Short mmCIF file of C-alpha atoms in Angstrom, two decimals:
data_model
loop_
_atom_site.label_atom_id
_atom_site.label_comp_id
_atom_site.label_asym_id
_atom_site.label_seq_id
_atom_site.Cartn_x
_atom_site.Cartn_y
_atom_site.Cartn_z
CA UNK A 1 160.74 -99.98 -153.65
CA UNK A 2 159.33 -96.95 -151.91
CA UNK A 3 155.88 -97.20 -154.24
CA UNK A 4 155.39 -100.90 -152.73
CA UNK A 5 156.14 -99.76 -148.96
CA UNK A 6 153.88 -96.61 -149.39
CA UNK A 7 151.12 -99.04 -151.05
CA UNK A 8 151.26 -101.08 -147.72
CA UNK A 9 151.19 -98.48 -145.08
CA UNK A 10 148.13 -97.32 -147.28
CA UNK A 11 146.63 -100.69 -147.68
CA UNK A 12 147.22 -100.96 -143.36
CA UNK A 13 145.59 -97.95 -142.71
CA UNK A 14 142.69 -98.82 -144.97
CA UNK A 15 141.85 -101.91 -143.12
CA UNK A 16 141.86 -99.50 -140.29
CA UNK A 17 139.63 -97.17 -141.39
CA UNK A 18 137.27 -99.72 -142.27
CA UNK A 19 137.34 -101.43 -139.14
CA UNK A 20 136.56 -98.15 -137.58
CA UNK A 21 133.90 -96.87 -139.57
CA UNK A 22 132.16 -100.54 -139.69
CA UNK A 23 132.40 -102.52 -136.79
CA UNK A 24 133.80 -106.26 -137.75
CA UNK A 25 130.46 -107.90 -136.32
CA UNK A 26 128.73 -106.22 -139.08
CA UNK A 27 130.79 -107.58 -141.21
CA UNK A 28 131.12 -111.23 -140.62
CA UNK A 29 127.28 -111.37 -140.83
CA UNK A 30 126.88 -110.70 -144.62
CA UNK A 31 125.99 -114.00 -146.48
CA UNK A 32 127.37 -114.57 -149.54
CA UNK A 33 125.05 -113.32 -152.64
CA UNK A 34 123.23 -116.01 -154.78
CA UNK A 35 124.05 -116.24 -157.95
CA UNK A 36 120.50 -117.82 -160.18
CA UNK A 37 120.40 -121.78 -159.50
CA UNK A 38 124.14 -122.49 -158.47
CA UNK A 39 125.16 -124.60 -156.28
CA UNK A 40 127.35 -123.43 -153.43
CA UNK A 41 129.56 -126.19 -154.67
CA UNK A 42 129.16 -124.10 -157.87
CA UNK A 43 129.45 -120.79 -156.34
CA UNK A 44 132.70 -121.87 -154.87
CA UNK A 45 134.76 -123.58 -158.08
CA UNK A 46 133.69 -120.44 -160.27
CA UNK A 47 135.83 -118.62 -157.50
CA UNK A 48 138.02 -121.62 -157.32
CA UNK A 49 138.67 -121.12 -161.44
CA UNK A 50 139.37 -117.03 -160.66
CA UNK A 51 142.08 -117.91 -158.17
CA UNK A 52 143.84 -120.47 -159.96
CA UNK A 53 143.77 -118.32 -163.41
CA UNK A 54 144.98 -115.59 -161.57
CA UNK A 55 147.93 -117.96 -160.31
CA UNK A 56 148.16 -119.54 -164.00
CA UNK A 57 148.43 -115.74 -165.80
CA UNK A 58 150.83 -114.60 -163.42
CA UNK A 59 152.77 -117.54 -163.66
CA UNK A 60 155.26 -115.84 -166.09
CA UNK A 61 155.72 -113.39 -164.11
CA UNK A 62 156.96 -115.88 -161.12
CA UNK A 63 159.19 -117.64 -162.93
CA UNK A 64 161.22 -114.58 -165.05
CA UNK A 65 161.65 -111.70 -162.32
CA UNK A 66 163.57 -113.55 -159.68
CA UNK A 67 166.57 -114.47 -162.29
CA UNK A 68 166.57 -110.37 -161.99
CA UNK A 69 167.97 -110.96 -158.37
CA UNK A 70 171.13 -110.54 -157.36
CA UNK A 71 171.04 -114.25 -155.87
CA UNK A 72 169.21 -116.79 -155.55
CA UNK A 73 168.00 -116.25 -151.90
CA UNK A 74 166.73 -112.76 -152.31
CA UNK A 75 165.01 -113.93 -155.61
CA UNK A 76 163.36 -116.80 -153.59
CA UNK A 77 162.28 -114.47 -151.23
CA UNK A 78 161.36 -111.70 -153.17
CA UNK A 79 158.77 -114.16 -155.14
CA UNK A 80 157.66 -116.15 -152.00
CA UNK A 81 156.86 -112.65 -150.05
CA UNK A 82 155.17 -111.04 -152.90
CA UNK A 83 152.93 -113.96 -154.15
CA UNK A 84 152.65 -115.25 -151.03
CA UNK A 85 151.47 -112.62 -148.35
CA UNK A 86 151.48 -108.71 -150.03
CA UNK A 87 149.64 -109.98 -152.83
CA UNK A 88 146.52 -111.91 -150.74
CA UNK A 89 147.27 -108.93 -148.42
CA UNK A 90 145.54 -106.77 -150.90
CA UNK A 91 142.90 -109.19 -152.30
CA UNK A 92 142.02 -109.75 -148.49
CA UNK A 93 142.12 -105.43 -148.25
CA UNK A 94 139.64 -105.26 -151.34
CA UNK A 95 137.21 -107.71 -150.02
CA UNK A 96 136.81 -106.62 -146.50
CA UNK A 97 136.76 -102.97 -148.19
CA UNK A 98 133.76 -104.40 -150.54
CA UNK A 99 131.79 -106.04 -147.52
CA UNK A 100 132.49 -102.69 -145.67
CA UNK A 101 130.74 -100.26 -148.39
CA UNK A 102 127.56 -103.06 -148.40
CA UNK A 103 127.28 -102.77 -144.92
CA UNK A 104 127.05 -99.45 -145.14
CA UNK A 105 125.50 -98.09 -148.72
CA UNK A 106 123.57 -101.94 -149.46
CA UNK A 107 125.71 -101.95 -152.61
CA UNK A 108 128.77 -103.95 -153.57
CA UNK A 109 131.70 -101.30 -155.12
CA UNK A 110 134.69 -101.96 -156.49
CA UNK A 111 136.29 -98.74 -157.02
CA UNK A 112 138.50 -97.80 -153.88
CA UNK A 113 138.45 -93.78 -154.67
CA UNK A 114 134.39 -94.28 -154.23
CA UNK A 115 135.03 -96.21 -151.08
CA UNK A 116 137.27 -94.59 -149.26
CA UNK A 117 135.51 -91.28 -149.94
CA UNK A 118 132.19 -92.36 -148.53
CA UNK A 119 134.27 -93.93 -145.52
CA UNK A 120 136.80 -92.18 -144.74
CA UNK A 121 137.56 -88.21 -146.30
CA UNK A 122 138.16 -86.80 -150.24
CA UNK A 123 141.84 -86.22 -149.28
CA UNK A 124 142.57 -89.85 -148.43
CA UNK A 125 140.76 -90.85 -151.36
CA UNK A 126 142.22 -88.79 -153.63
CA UNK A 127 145.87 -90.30 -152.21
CA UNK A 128 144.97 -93.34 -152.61
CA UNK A 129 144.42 -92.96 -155.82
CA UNK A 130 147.47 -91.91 -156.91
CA UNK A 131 148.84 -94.91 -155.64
CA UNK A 132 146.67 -97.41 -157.13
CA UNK A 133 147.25 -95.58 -160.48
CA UNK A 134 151.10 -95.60 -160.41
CA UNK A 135 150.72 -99.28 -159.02
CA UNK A 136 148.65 -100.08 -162.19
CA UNK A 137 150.93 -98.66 -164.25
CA UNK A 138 154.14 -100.42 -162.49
CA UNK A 139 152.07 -103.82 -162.83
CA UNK A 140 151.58 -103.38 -166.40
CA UNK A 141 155.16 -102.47 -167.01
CA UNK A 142 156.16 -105.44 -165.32
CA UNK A 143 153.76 -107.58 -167.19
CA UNK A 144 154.19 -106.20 -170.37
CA UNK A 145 158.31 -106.66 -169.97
CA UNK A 146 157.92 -110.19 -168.69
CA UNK A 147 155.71 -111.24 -171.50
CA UNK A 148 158.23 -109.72 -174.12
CA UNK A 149 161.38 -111.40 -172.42
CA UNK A 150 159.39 -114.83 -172.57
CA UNK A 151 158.75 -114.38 -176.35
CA UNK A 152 162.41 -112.61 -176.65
CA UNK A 153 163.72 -116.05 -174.89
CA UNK A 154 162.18 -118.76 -177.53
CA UNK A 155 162.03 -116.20 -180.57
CA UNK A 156 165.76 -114.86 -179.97
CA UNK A 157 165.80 -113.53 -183.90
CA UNK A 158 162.22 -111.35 -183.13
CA UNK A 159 163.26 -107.51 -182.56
CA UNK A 160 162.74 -106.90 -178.70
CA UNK A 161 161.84 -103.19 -179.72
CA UNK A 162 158.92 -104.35 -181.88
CA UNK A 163 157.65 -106.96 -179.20
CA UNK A 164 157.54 -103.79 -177.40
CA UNK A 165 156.02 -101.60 -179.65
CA UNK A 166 152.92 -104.25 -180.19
CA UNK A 167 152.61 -104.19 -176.61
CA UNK A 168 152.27 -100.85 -176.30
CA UNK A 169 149.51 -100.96 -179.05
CA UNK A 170 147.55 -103.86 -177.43
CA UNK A 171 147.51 -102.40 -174.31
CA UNK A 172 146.35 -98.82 -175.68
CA UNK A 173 143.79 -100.59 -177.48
CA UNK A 174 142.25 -102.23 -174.59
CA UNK A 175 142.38 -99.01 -172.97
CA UNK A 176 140.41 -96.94 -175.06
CA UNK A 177 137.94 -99.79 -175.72
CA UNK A 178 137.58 -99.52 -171.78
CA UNK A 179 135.54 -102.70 -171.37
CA UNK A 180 137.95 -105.22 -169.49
CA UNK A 181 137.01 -104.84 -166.43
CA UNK A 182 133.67 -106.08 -167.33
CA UNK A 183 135.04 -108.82 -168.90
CA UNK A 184 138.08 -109.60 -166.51
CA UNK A 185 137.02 -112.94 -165.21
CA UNK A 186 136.39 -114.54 -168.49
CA UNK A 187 139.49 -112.59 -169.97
CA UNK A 188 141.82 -113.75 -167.24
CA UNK A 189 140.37 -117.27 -167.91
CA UNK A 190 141.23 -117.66 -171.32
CA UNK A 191 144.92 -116.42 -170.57
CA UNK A 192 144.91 -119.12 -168.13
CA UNK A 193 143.68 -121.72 -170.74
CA UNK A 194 146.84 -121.05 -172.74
CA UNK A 195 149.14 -120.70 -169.64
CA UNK A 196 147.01 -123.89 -168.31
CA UNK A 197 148.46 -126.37 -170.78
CA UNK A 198 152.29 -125.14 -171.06
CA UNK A 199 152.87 -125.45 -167.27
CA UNK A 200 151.26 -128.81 -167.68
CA UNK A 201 153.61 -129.71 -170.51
CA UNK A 202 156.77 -128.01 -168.86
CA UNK A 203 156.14 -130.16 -166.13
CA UNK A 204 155.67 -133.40 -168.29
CA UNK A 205 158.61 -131.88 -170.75
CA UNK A 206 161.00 -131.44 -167.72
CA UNK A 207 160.48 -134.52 -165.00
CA UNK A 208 159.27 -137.23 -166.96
CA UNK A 209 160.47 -136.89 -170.51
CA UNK A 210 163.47 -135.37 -170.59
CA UNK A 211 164.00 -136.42 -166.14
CA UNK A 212 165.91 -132.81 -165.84
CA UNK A 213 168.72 -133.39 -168.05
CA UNK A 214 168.59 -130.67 -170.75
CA UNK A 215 171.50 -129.91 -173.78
CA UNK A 216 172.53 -126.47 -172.57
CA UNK A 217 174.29 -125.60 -175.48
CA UNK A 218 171.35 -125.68 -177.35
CA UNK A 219 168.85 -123.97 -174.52
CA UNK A 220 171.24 -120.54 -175.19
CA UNK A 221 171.19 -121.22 -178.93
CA UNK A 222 175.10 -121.64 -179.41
CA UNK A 223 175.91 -122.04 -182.43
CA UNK A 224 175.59 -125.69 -184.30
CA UNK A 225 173.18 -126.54 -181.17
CA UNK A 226 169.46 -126.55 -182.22
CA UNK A 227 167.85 -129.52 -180.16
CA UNK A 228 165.15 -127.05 -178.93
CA UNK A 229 164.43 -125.29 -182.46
CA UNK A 230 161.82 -127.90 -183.60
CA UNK A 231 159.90 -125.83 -186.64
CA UNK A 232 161.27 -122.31 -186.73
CA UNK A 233 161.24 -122.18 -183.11
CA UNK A 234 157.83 -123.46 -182.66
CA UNK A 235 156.93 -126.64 -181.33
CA UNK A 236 154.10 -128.28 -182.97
CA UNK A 237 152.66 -130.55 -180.78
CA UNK A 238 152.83 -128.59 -177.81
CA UNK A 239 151.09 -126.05 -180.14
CA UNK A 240 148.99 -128.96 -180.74
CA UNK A 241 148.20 -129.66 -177.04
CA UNK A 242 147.56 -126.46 -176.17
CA UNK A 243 145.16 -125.73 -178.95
CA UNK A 244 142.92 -129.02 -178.27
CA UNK A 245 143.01 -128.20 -174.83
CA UNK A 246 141.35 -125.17 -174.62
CA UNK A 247 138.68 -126.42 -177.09
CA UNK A 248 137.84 -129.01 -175.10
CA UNK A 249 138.02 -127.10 -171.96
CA UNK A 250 135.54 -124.33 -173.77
CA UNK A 251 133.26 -126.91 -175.22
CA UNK A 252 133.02 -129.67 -172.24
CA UNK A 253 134.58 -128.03 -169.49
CA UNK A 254 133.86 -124.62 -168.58
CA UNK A 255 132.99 -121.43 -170.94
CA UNK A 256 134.97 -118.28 -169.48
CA UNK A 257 132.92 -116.29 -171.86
CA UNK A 258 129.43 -117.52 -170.97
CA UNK A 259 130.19 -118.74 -167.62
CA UNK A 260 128.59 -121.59 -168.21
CA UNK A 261 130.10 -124.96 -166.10
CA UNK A 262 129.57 -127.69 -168.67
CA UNK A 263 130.53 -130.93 -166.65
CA UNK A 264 131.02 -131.69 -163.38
CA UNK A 265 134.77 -132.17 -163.99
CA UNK A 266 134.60 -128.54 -163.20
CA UNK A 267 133.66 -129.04 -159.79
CA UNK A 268 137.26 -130.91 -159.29
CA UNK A 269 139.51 -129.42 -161.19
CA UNK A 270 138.12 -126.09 -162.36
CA UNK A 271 138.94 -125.36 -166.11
CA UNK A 272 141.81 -124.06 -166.24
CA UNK A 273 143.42 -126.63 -163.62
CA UNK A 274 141.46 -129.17 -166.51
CA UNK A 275 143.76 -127.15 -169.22
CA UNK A 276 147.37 -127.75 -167.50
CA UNK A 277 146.28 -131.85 -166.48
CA UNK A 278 145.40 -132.70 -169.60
CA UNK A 279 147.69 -130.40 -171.36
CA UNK A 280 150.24 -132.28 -169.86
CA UNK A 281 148.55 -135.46 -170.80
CA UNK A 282 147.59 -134.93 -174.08
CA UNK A 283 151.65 -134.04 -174.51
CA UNK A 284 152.80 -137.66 -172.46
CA UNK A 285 150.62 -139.21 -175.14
CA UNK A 286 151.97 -137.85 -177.91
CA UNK A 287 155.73 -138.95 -176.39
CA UNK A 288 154.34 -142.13 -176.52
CA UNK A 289 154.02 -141.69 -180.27
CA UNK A 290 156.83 -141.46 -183.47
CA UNK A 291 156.13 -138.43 -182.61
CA UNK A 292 158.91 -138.44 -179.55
CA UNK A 293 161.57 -138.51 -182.44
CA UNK A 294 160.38 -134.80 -182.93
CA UNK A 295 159.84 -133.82 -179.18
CA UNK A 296 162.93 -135.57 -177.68
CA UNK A 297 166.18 -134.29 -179.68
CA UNK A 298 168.32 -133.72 -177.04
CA UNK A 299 169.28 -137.09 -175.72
CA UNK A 300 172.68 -137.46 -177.43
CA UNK A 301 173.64 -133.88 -176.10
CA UNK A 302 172.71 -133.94 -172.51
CA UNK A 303 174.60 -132.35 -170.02
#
């Protein structure tokens, strides 16, 4: 609580400084930097596809930490005021910091100790520092417990101290290697072309399929209730959908590791918007299938 109110005051007097030490004029002058032979069309759904894998990878995260709430009005709000105006707060913060060091230095920089140091004084700097470190850390935490309470939730027999354990390791290991943020965008875009297609299906799954009537005996695994435990817990054809989606999304789509657009499809729905429509399509076909006898167990035992 008091690292997130700290991290605002900061992130207010920031915007200050950098008001200060460039005036705004300057500022709303800069013209966007071309990027080879895009389009702006282009230009703006390769942003588009950032934004909406950011929202897609950090959709876990949304739907797990307000059942931490003590209702569900402060979990409601807690979410809304978070997602909706702290974090753009500080995506708005870092881009307006950005424009402010090109203004002034005629490069781009993304570290905020480097900033704030040629615009402001070392002391600030080094504070703010601090602060961006033990946020980093308190985001990963979060993440990192999230993601093992989702795979905790549908793999209940899975040790929760070993889901944490290979965390730890992954995250040590991209660490040391030291190279993601140089390949954030396409990194955060392949999370968001396996998130893509399960919100897709979860959305086909929940209102069309199964019209929000679920068997909750067997969604908490009581005993003699296993409508939702498919193959060992794994469900194959959303494993299915998933799979073929991102293929296609990678092959005809868009290439987060290239960054190369390869249809116009792009254009409207960015690719990992493409992932969750047709993940959720692909999955509505299948139900149209024998293959609903496997998806759709839970009819008998609705309540």
């Amino acid at each position: 609580r008091f690292l997130v109110i700290a991290l605002l005051i900061v992130g207010v007097i920031i915007v200050g400084i950098f008001f200060v030490a460039v005036p705004i004029t300057d500022i709303m002058i800069i013209q966007p930097a071309t990027q080879g032979d895009l389009t702006p069309l282009e230009r703006f759904m390769l942003s588009g596809e950032g934004n909406v894998a950011f929202a897609f990878s950090w959709s876990t995260q949304a739907l797990v930490l307000p059942r931490l709430a003590k209702s569900e009005r402060s979990g409601y709000w807690a979410t809304a005021l978070s997602y909706g105006v702290v974090a753009p707060f500080f995506v708005a913060t870092g881009g307006v910091m950005a424009l402010a060091m090109f203004v002034k230095t005629g490069v781009y920089e993304s570290d905020p100790t480097t900033m704030l140091s040629t615009l402001s004084t070392p002391a600030f700097a080094l504070l703010s520092l601090l602060l961006v470190a033990f946020a980093n850390i308190g985001t990963q935490g979060t993440g990192s417990y999230v993601n093992c309470m989702i795979v905790k939730s549908g793999m209940p027999k899975v040790s929760y101290k070993l889901m944490v354990w290979i965390a730890m390791v992954y995250v040590s290991l991209l660490t040391i290697w030291g190279g993601v943020e140089e390949y954030f965008g396409s990194f955060i875009s392949l999370a968001a072309y396996i998130q893509g297609p399960i919100i897709g299906m979860i959305v086909v799954d929940y209102f069309i399929l199964r019209k929000r009537k679920l068997d909750l005996r067997s969604a908490y695994f009581l005993e003699g209730h296993d409508a939702y435990e498919f193959t060992k817990g794994f469900n194959l054809v959303g494993l299915s959908c998933v799979f073929i989606s991102l293929l296609v999304a990678v092959l005809f789509v868009y290439n987060p590791v290239t960054a190369q657009i390869q249809s116009p499809i792009f254009l409207i729905t960015t690719g990992s918007g493409f992932t969750a429509l047709f993940g959720g399509l692909l999955y509505w076909l299948a139900s149209l299938s024998p293959l609903k006898r496997y998806m759709i167990k839970d009819r008998d035992a609705i309540t």
